[in-house]
Amino acid sequence: MPARRKFWGWGEEGSGLGPEEVDALASLLRATLGVEPTALVEPPEVSELELAPPRIEPPAALAPLCRADGYERAAHAYGKSYRDLVRALRREFPAPPDLVAYPESEEDVSRLLEWCAEEDIAVVPYGGGSSVVGGVEPDVGAAYAGAVSLDLSRLGRVVAVDERSRSAEVQAGTLGPSLEDQLRPHGLTFRHYPQSFEYSSVGGWIATRSAGHYATGPTHVEEHVQALVVVTPEGVLETRRLPAGGAGPAPERLFSGSEGVLGVITRAWIRVHERAEHRAGATVLFDDFAAGAEGARAVARSSLRPANCRLLDPAEAMLSGSGDGSSAILVLGFEAADRDVGTELAHALELCRGLGGREGESRAGTAWRSSFIRLPYVYETLVRLGMLAGSLETAVTWDRFEELHTAVVEAIVTAGTDVCGGILVSCRLAYVYPDGAAPYYSFVGPARAGAELEQWDAIKEAASRAVLDHGGTITHHHSVGRDHRPWYDEERPELFARALGAAKRELDPAGILNPGVLLG
Amino acid sequence: MPARRKFWGWGEEGSGLGPEEVDALASLLRATLGVEPTALVEPPEVSELELAPPRIEPPAALAPLCRADGYERAAHAYGKSYRDLVRALRREFPAPPDLVAYPESEEDVSRLLEWCAEEDIAVVPYGGGSSVVGGVEPDVGAAYAGAVSLDLSRLGRVVAVDERSRSAEVQAGTLGPSLEDQLRPHGLTFRHYPQSFEYSSVGGWIATRSAGHYATGPTHVEEHVQALVVVTPEGVLETRRLPAGGAGPAPERLFSGSEGVLGVITRAWIRVHERAEHRAGATVLFDDFAAGAEGARAVARSSLRPANCRLLDPAEAMLSGSGDGSSAILVLGFEAADRDVGTELAHALELCRGLGGREGESRAGTAWRSSFIRLPYVYETLVRLGMLAGSLETAVTWDRFEELHTAVVEAIVTAGTDVCGGILVSCRLAYVYPDGAAPYYSFVGPARAGAELEQWDAIKEAASRAVLDHGGTITHHHSVGRDHRPWYDEERPELFARALGAAKRELDPAGILNPGVLLG
């Protein structure tokens, strides 16, 4: 029997940091924060949970697709945010889905939506379950007869590969590693690597406008989507496969970022690439983050197109094992399938040297990359060690970047000091553009048992206020979900909210799709 | 007094081909088609037109913004398509706007929309007036009390330049040359060159998803839009300036391609570039169009990013003066502000040589470029010489490209032979992508006086059928307007039409905005 996913944390049961890694993490916390971690909280067992009985029962025809056991319901109750981990470790599961449905075809999705619309049952589309913003949490309130988590994992195949047009037709539930496994025999790759890569799906990426393609240029997944199939309560919508088009507003863009409220993305044609054969990478040290940001900006404005161009501040460099904490580090990487990219790297290094950068050990980049994919496991462990640990991200134009950055760090430090007594904040520029950057903030401080959610909310509130007040967006790539609603509502033009609401009423007249997310 | 625009054709009064150019064109028609052109039709004078009197009168407060004289009404009655030129040369103006309004501020736009919504007057937003699909034609039917053409030309300024974020805030009525003139002192360019560049506007580009940025990569204007201001009958919508974002569906994308039916785009923040200092170009000859398409596909799939990569078939090469008609010609151009691009060109040439291409005279590329911008004048003259002349364009993935191309050419030739007795068809790949291409077809044949519109419709109908049946889109960059409606309605998913209609009813409850375009 293959290992199953943890219902309370990241990855498969049994996976995570080993004892030595936990000890090292604890030492790091002592050294950097001067706090003593708690003993590692024991993960919950399904048998410990007191789940309210399901309020609904599927009709006989749909019953074979549905599960209502404790494990399944608990595993679909939360995403993977700090608030989710804390509640799971507390054994608090007040609003699990009543049922988890596993459609095996688009027809199954249609039939499930039809039943739920008739019975006033909320439907929460579930891809890999990696949301950190409450996007898959079926806490839909008493207005619904119940809630179904619609798990798309059985729609996990690459259906067709069109090598001539270098594109692939993929079912929405395909997870990152499986997508790459299925493309590899064709010499192709999608090369989309959000931090959640291991446990996030193609459909989830598109529904949340995931980023992770490159660190520059077309970073977001929707820029690589050729066509979509969306199942709505009113029927199935399929767009035409086109390399580009200009016939009215692009239908794909209405569903990119729609977070399951307009329909269930079940299939996509995506643009894939030949696998890179040529690589060149380096790291550049800068005296501080501001100097490094100028270096990153110069590279982003140039005609070069690095696949990687991520700036780590000194704290981030140290915590990820990429540096000693004395410098900011710009991790540069170029790649191509068809030609040497050494000239591009040399040109980027020249730009950086002109701005005070000096070349560092290239090992640092590798350290950062492996730490990046490993981080969700570290994060889970931090919470189990009694730490308040989180991240938030935004994007802002360069003219306001410095001001925003200063304000966000200050907001986190002030609120964090207030509620935790002290907090460590680090930042990286996760993506850079000619016209701006997407800074990503991580923070860790001691949590107070029982008050974790209030501590978190205080920091998140302060940081989000700073983000919006200084021209940022509430999310560059984590999406809106339920958690970002107040700030999204403020950021989003009111007339656009009305237009979107009207579109939703047309496609989902019973209002069953992911209520509370984005709208309503 | 500055020259004013022709009300019946392209450019300013008095501009166009000189007598020698007209003679040369006539000779070319004799040589290629074996037909004798008619005597040059005299352009109409305003005094010859019999325009129905305006049905509406503006309230006193708006009267200073409005014009109702014959020239203004005639100049806003049509775009610049074949059907438009034919009707104008026939002195047929059955449905001019009752009024032409020239708002000088966004408040003016709001006040005009308010008045029109109250009085059931249709509003047709008008940028540069270069539509070739009936997008600015105020033929709105008897359901409206009248029609106002909303000319945005007095909103023609670059409002702000943010050099640090390399972006500019531009009023929607700014025409191409004026945009470049206003950016030049900052060392910046938008570098968006649709064929209509001289007489098309930033707002019009965005409203129609204009292409013309580069021939590869991010070709469409909406990919370079940072934020939008849209005035709707329900109020003003302003999106947040961001380099990239992921908070819900992108609001800018709902209005990109909305062709004036959801609101009036009045302002945009656009991403601009430093002016190119380094250029390298060449032309490559291929035995035929199919071989050339393989060359273009190889370059599009590579990691190179040519600014120009346009394939002319032998007829297009000859007609534009770029070749002798014996070969297809691939026009390649690389450019960068910051570094030499010779290596890129060399790599592209190597790819082409491997596929049977041989380097041609680089003069050919220059000839094609000057012919490109001059073409609207040539086109106008062809119509005055009694020719049926037109163009249509599409995009299709590579797997279906050859089949589509064969079918479209055959459809034009068959229908053209039927209605004209003979027709000359040429094709270029106007844009190429890793996953497909955007072929652009031009045709010319003898028109029959009085039957021009029926001839045109027969050819357009046959070609459009072939486009849709073979996986193409009804438009890659000419937009939908009124003329493409039957095929757009077929191409667009029905549920998306419903969602868009719902959004329109929310933003434009009285349904006054550009009725008949896209919807309704």
Short mmCIF file of C-alpha atoms in Angstrom, two decimals, chain A residues 57-378:
data_model
loop_
_atom_site.label_atom_id
_atom_site.label_comp_id
_atom_site.label_asym_id
_atom_site.label_seq_id
_atom_site.Cartn_x
_atom_site.Cartn_y
_atom_site.Cartn_z
CA GLU A 57 -25.35 11.46 1.85
CA PRO A 58 -24.63 11.03 -1.84
CA PRO A 59 -27.24 9.50 -4.14
CA ALA A 60 -26.54 5.89 -5.00
CA ALA A 61 -25.21 6.73 -8.44
CA LEU A 62 -22.54 9.02 -6.96
CA ALA A 63 -21.77 7.02 -3.84
CA PRO A 64 -18.89 5.05 -5.43
CA LEU A 65 -17.06 8.35 -6.00
CA CYS A 66 -17.48 9.58 -2.44
CA ARG A 67 -15.66 8.99 0.84
CA ALA A 68 -16.80 10.03 4.28
CA ASP A 69 -14.26 8.38 6.60
CA GLY A 70 -12.42 10.42 9.20
CA TYR A 71 -9.07 10.40 7.44
CA GLU A 72 -10.48 11.70 4.17
CA ARG A 73 -12.58 14.38 5.81
CA ALA A 74 -9.74 15.55 8.03
CA ALA A 75 -7.27 15.52 5.14
CA HIS A 76 -9.56 17.85 3.16
CA ALA A 77 -10.44 20.19 6.01
CA TYR A 78 -7.45 22.50 5.68
CA GLY A 79 -4.75 23.74 3.37
CA LYS A 80 -1.14 24.13 4.57
CA SER A 81 -0.98 27.59 6.12
CA TYR A 82 0.25 28.41 9.61
CA ARG A 83 -3.35 28.69 10.81
CA ASP A 84 -4.06 25.29 9.26
CA LEU A 85 -1.10 23.57 10.91
CA VAL A 86 -1.87 25.11 14.31
CA ARG A 87 -5.50 24.02 14.23
CA ALA A 88 -4.59 20.54 13.03
CA LEU A 89 -1.99 20.10 15.79
CA ARG A 90 -4.64 21.25 18.28
CA ARG A 91 -6.88 18.49 16.94
CA GLU A 92 -9.44 21.16 16.04
CA PHE A 93 -11.50 20.18 13.01
CA PRO A 94 -14.83 21.98 13.44
CA ALA A 95 -15.70 22.26 9.76
CA PRO A 96 -14.42 19.32 7.72
CA PRO A 97 -16.16 18.52 4.44
CA ASP A 98 -19.12 16.21 4.87
CA LEU A 99 -17.94 14.21 1.92
CA VAL A 100 -14.87 13.95 -0.24
CA ALA A 101 -15.70 13.21 -3.87
CA TYR A 102 -13.17 11.75 -6.31
CA PRO A 103 -14.51 12.26 -9.83
CA GLU A 104 -12.89 10.07 -12.47
CA SER A 105 -14.15 11.97 -15.49
CA GLU A 106 -15.53 15.35 -16.48
CA GLU A 107 -18.95 13.74 -16.60
CA ASP A 108 -18.52 12.79 -12.95
CA VAL A 109 -17.73 16.43 -12.14
CA SER A 110 -20.88 17.54 -13.97
CA ARG A 111 -23.02 14.99 -12.14
CA LEU A 112 -21.58 15.97 -8.77
CA LEU A 113 -22.20 19.66 -9.44
CA GLU A 114 -25.73 18.93 -10.56
CA TRP A 115 -26.50 17.05 -7.37
CA CYS A 116 -24.93 19.71 -5.15
CA ALA A 117 -26.77 22.54 -6.94
CA GLU A 118 -30.07 20.75 -6.43
CA GLU A 119 -29.38 20.08 -2.77
CA ASP A 120 -27.72 23.40 -1.85
CA ILE A 121 -24.44 21.73 -1.05
CA ALA A 122 -21.27 23.80 -1.27
CA VAL A 123 -18.49 22.42 -3.48
CA VAL A 124 -14.85 23.17 -2.72
CA PRO A 125 -12.55 22.19 -5.61
CA TYR A 126 -9.37 20.54 -4.27
CA GLY A 127 -6.21 20.03 -6.34
CA GLY A 128 -3.08 19.32 -4.32
CA GLY A 129 -4.44 20.98 -1.18
CA SER A 130 -1.42 23.26 -0.79
CA SER A 131 -3.37 26.50 -0.32
CA VAL A 132 -1.91 28.78 2.35
CA VAL A 133 -4.82 31.23 2.22
CA GLY A 134 -7.83 29.14 3.17
CA GLY A 135 -8.66 28.43 -0.47
CA VAL A 136 -9.71 24.81 0.06
CA GLU A 137 -11.26 25.09 3.52
CA PRO A 138 -14.89 23.96 3.44
CA ASP A 139 -16.01 26.26 6.24
CA VAL A 140 -19.00 27.53 4.28
CA GLY A 141 -21.44 28.39 7.04
CA ALA A 142 -24.94 27.24 7.85
CA ALA A 143 -26.51 28.51 4.64
CA TYR A 144 -25.57 25.26 2.93
CA ALA A 145 -26.90 21.77 3.52
CA GLY A 146 -23.32 20.57 3.62
CA ALA A 147 -19.98 20.80 1.90
CA VAL A 148 -18.22 18.49 -0.55
CA SER A 149 -14.49 18.63 -1.14
CA LEU A 150 -14.05 17.86 -4.83
CA ASP A 151 -10.68 16.12 -5.06
CA LEU A 152 -9.41 16.05 -8.63
CA SER A 153 -6.51 13.68 -8.02
CA ARG A 154 -8.00 10.91 -10.15
CA LEU A 155 -7.89 13.24 -13.13
CA GLY A 156 -4.13 13.02 -13.21
CA ARG A 157 -3.09 12.15 -16.75
CA VAL A 158 -1.32 13.85 -19.59
CA VAL A 159 -3.95 13.11 -22.21
CA ALA A 160 -2.09 14.17 -25.34
CA VAL A 161 1.25 15.55 -26.40
CA ASP A 162 1.47 17.61 -29.58
CA GLU A 163 5.19 17.68 -30.13
CA ARG A 164 4.86 19.71 -33.34
CA SER A 165 3.13 22.54 -31.49
CA ARG A 166 5.10 21.81 -28.32
CA SER A 167 2.02 21.59 -26.18
CA ALA A 168 0.31 19.06 -23.98
CA GLU A 169 -3.23 18.37 -22.88
CA VAL A 170 -3.30 17.68 -19.16
CA GLN A 171 -5.98 16.75 -16.69
CA ALA A 172 -6.32 19.27 -13.90
CA GLY A 173 -5.51 16.97 -10.99
CA THR A 174 -2.02 16.14 -12.27
CA LEU A 175 0.54 17.00 -9.58
CA GLY A 176 3.85 18.64 -10.43
CA PRO A 177 6.14 15.58 -10.26
CA SER A 178 3.67 13.41 -12.16
CA LEU A 179 3.36 16.03 -14.88
CA GLU A 180 7.11 16.09 -15.32
CA ASP A 181 7.30 12.27 -15.23
CA GLN A 182 4.73 12.03 -18.00
CA LEU A 183 6.39 14.69 -20.15
CA ARG A 184 9.96 13.40 -19.72
CA PRO A 185 9.69 10.52 -22.23
CA HIS A 186 8.86 13.14 -24.86
CA GLY A 187 11.96 15.17 -23.98
CA LEU A 188 9.62 17.89 -22.75
CA THR A 189 9.05 19.78 -19.52
CA PHE A 190 6.55 22.32 -18.24
CA ARG A 191 9.21 23.70 -15.95
CA HIS A 192 6.76 25.26 -13.51
CA TYR A 193 8.17 25.09 -10.01
CA PRO A 194 6.17 26.79 -7.31
CA GLN A 195 7.41 25.97 -3.80
CA SER A 196 4.40 23.64 -3.50
CA PHE A 197 5.51 21.75 -6.64
CA GLU A 198 5.45 18.31 -4.97
CA TYR A 199 1.82 18.60 -3.87
CA SER A 200 0.11 21.09 -6.11
CA SER A 201 -1.78 20.43 -9.34
CA VAL A 202 -1.98 21.90 -12.81
CA GLY A 203 -5.60 22.90 -12.24
CA GLY A 204 -4.76 24.42 -8.88
CA TRP A 205 -1.91 26.38 -10.44
CA ILE A 206 -4.22 27.88 -13.04
CA ALA A 207 -7.08 28.49 -10.62
CA THR A 208 -4.72 30.44 -8.35
CA ARG A 209 -2.43 32.06 -10.95
CA SER A 210 0.56 30.26 -9.54
CA ALA A 211 4.02 31.63 -10.22
CA GLY A 212 7.15 29.60 -10.62
CA HIS A 213 7.95 29.37 -14.27
CA TYR A 214 11.02 31.51 -14.36
CA ALA A 215 12.09 34.24 -11.96
CA THR A 216 11.77 36.79 -14.76
CA GLY A 217 9.58 37.21 -17.84
CA PRO A 218 6.47 35.04 -18.03
CA THR A 219 6.50 33.92 -14.40
CA HIS A 220 2.82 33.06 -13.99
CA VAL A 221 1.25 29.84 -15.15
CA GLU A 222 -1.60 31.47 -17.05
CA GLU A 223 0.92 32.83 -19.53
CA HIS A 224 1.58 29.24 -20.60
CA VAL A 225 -2.02 28.10 -21.00
CA GLN A 226 -3.28 27.51 -24.52
CA ALA A 227 -6.83 26.42 -23.74
CA LEU A 228 -9.04 25.33 -20.85
CA VAL A 229 -11.93 23.04 -20.09
CA VAL A 230 -14.08 24.22 -17.20
CA VAL A 231 -17.05 22.35 -15.80
CA THR A 232 -19.66 24.70 -14.34
CA PRO A 233 -23.07 24.02 -12.84
CA GLU A 234 -24.53 25.38 -16.10
CA GLY A 235 -22.51 23.12 -18.37
CA VAL A 236 -19.05 22.58 -19.80
CA LEU A 237 -17.00 25.38 -21.29
CA GLU A 238 -14.13 24.55 -23.64
CA THR A 239 -11.93 27.20 -25.21
CA ARG A 240 -10.21 26.90 -28.57
CA ARG A 241 -6.53 25.87 -28.71
CA LEU A 242 -4.65 28.86 -30.06
CA PRO A 243 -1.04 30.05 -29.89
CA ALA A 244 -2.41 33.59 -29.41
CA GLY A 245 -5.63 35.36 -30.20
CA GLY A 246 -7.50 38.62 -30.24
CA ALA A 247 -11.18 37.71 -30.43
CA GLY A 248 -12.77 39.53 -27.51
CA PRO A 249 -11.57 39.28 -23.92
CA ALA A 250 -9.57 36.04 -23.49
CA PRO A 251 -11.89 33.47 -21.87
CA GLU A 252 -8.93 31.66 -20.29
CA ARG A 253 -8.08 34.78 -18.31
CA LEU A 254 -11.47 34.94 -16.62
CA PHE A 255 -10.86 31.48 -15.18
CA SER A 256 -7.17 31.98 -14.38
CA GLY A 257 -7.27 33.11 -10.78
CA SER A 258 -10.96 32.31 -10.36
CA GLU A 259 -10.11 29.98 -7.43
CA GLY A 260 -12.95 27.60 -8.11
CA VAL A 261 -15.79 30.11 -7.79
CA LEU A 262 -16.78 30.17 -11.47
CA GLY A 263 -16.31 26.52 -12.32
CA VAL A 264 -14.02 23.56 -11.92
CA ILE A 265 -11.01 23.58 -14.24
CA THR A 266 -10.76 19.97 -15.38
CA ARG A 267 -8.32 20.09 -18.29
CA ALA A 268 -5.82 22.40 -19.93
CA TRP A 269 -3.66 22.59 -22.99
CA ILE A 270 -0.35 23.95 -21.78
CA ARG A 271 2.76 25.15 -23.61
CA VAL A 272 5.71 22.93 -22.83
CA HIS A 273 9.42 23.24 -23.51
CA GLU A 274 12.33 21.16 -24.59
CA ARG A 275 14.46 20.24 -21.60
CA ALA A 276 17.37 22.56 -20.93
CA GLU A 277 20.78 21.20 -22.00
CA HIS A 278 22.83 24.30 -21.33
CA ARG A 279 23.08 25.94 -17.95
CA ALA A 280 25.18 28.66 -16.39
CA GLY A 281 24.78 29.96 -12.88
CA ALA A 282 26.50 32.12 -10.32
CA THR A 283 25.85 34.00 -7.12
CA VAL A 284 26.65 37.62 -6.54
CA LEU A 285 27.20 39.14 -3.10
CA PHE A 286 26.02 42.66 -2.32
CA ASP A 287 26.69 44.66 0.82
CA ASP A 288 23.03 44.90 1.65
CA PHE A 289 19.57 44.17 0.34
CA ALA A 290 19.06 47.62 -1.19
CA ALA A 291 22.28 47.30 -3.20
CA GLY A 292 21.28 43.80 -4.25
CA ALA A 293 17.88 45.07 -5.36
CA GLU A 294 19.61 47.51 -7.69
CA GLY A 295 21.56 44.60 -9.14
CA ALA A 296 18.42 42.52 -9.60
CA ARG A 297 16.66 45.49 -11.17
CA ALA A 298 19.50 46.01 -13.63
CA VAL A 299 19.36 42.38 -14.72
CA ALA A 300 15.56 42.46 -14.98
CA ARG A 301 15.70 45.60 -17.14
CA SER A 302 18.33 44.17 -19.44
CA SER A 303 17.64 42.13 -22.53
CA LEU A 304 18.84 39.02 -20.67
CA ARG A 305 16.26 36.53 -19.53
CA PRO A 306 17.63 34.61 -16.56
CA ALA A 307 15.63 31.56 -15.52
CA ASN A 308 16.69 32.36 -11.99
CA CYS A 309 17.29 35.80 -10.56
CA ARG A 310 16.44 35.68 -6.89
CA LEU A 311 17.81 38.06 -4.32
CA LEU A 312 18.16 36.78 -0.76
CA ASP A 313 18.61 39.27 2.05
CA PRO A 314 21.40 38.43 4.55
CA ALA A 315 19.00 36.67 6.95
CA GLU A 316 17.39 34.60 4.21
CA ALA A 317 20.83 33.72 2.86
CA MET A 318 21.94 32.52 6.26
CA LEU A 319 18.77 30.64 7.17
CA SER A 320 18.79 28.77 3.87
CA GLY A 321 22.45 27.85 4.21
CA SER A 322 23.39 29.94 1.18
CA GLY A 323 25.45 32.54 3.01
CA ASP A 324 26.92 33.64 6.32
CA GLY A 325 24.47 36.48 6.92
CA SER A 326 26.93 39.24 6.12
CA SER A 327 25.73 39.92 2.58
CA ALA A 328 22.71 39.83 0.35
CA ILE A 329 23.02 37.19 -2.35
CA LEU A 330 21.70 37.31 -5.88
CA VAL A 331 21.26 33.80 -7.29
CA LEU A 332 21.54 33.91 -11.05
CA GLY A 333 20.81 31.09 -13.46
CA PHE A 334 20.54 30.91 -17.22
CA GLU A 335 19.40 27.92 -19.22
CA ALA A 336 18.51 26.96 -22.76
CA ALA A 337 17.77 23.80 -24.68
CA ASP A 338 19.62 24.86 -27.78
CA ARG A 339 22.67 27.01 -27.11
CA ASP A 340 25.31 28.03 -24.67
CA VAL A 341 24.22 30.68 -22.19
CA GLY A 342 27.64 31.63 -20.83
CA THR A 343 27.62 34.99 -22.60
CA GLU A 344 24.34 35.91 -20.96
CA LEU A 345 25.69 35.04 -17.52
CA ALA A 346 28.87 37.02 -18.16
CA HIS A 347 26.82 40.03 -19.17
CA ALA A 348 24.64 39.77 -16.07
CA LEU A 349 27.72 39.51 -13.85
CA GLU A 350 29.17 42.59 -15.50
CA LEU A 351 25.99 44.52 -14.76
CA CYS A 352 26.16 43.42 -11.12
CA ARG A 353 29.83 44.28 -10.74
CA GLY A 354 29.05 47.77 -11.97
CA LEU A 355 26.66 48.08 -9.05
CA GLY A 356 29.00 46.84 -6.36
CA GLY A 357 28.33 43.12 -6.61
CA ARG A 358 31.11 40.54 -6.26
CA GLU A 359 30.92 36.95 -7.33
CA GLY A 360 30.27 34.42 -4.56
CA GLU A 361 30.53 30.65 -4.36
CA SER A 362 28.21 29.01 -6.86
CA ARG A 363 27.49 26.34 -4.25
CA ALA A 364 25.31 28.92 -2.52
CA GLY A 365 22.77 28.79 -5.33
CA THR A 366 22.51 25.04 -5.08
CA ALA A 367 22.07 25.27 -1.31
CA TRP A 368 19.26 27.72 -1.78
CA ARG A 369 17.48 25.58 -4.35
CA SER A 370 17.47 22.44 -2.24
CA SER A 371 16.38 24.43 0.79
CA PHE A 372 13.54 25.91 -1.29
CA ILE A 373 11.87 22.59 -2.06
CA ARG A 374 12.52 21.30 1.46
CA LEU A 375 11.02 24.35 3.14
CA PRO A 376 7.42 23.13 3.59
CA TYR A 377 8.82 20.32 5.78
CA VAL A 378 10.92 22.78 7.77
#
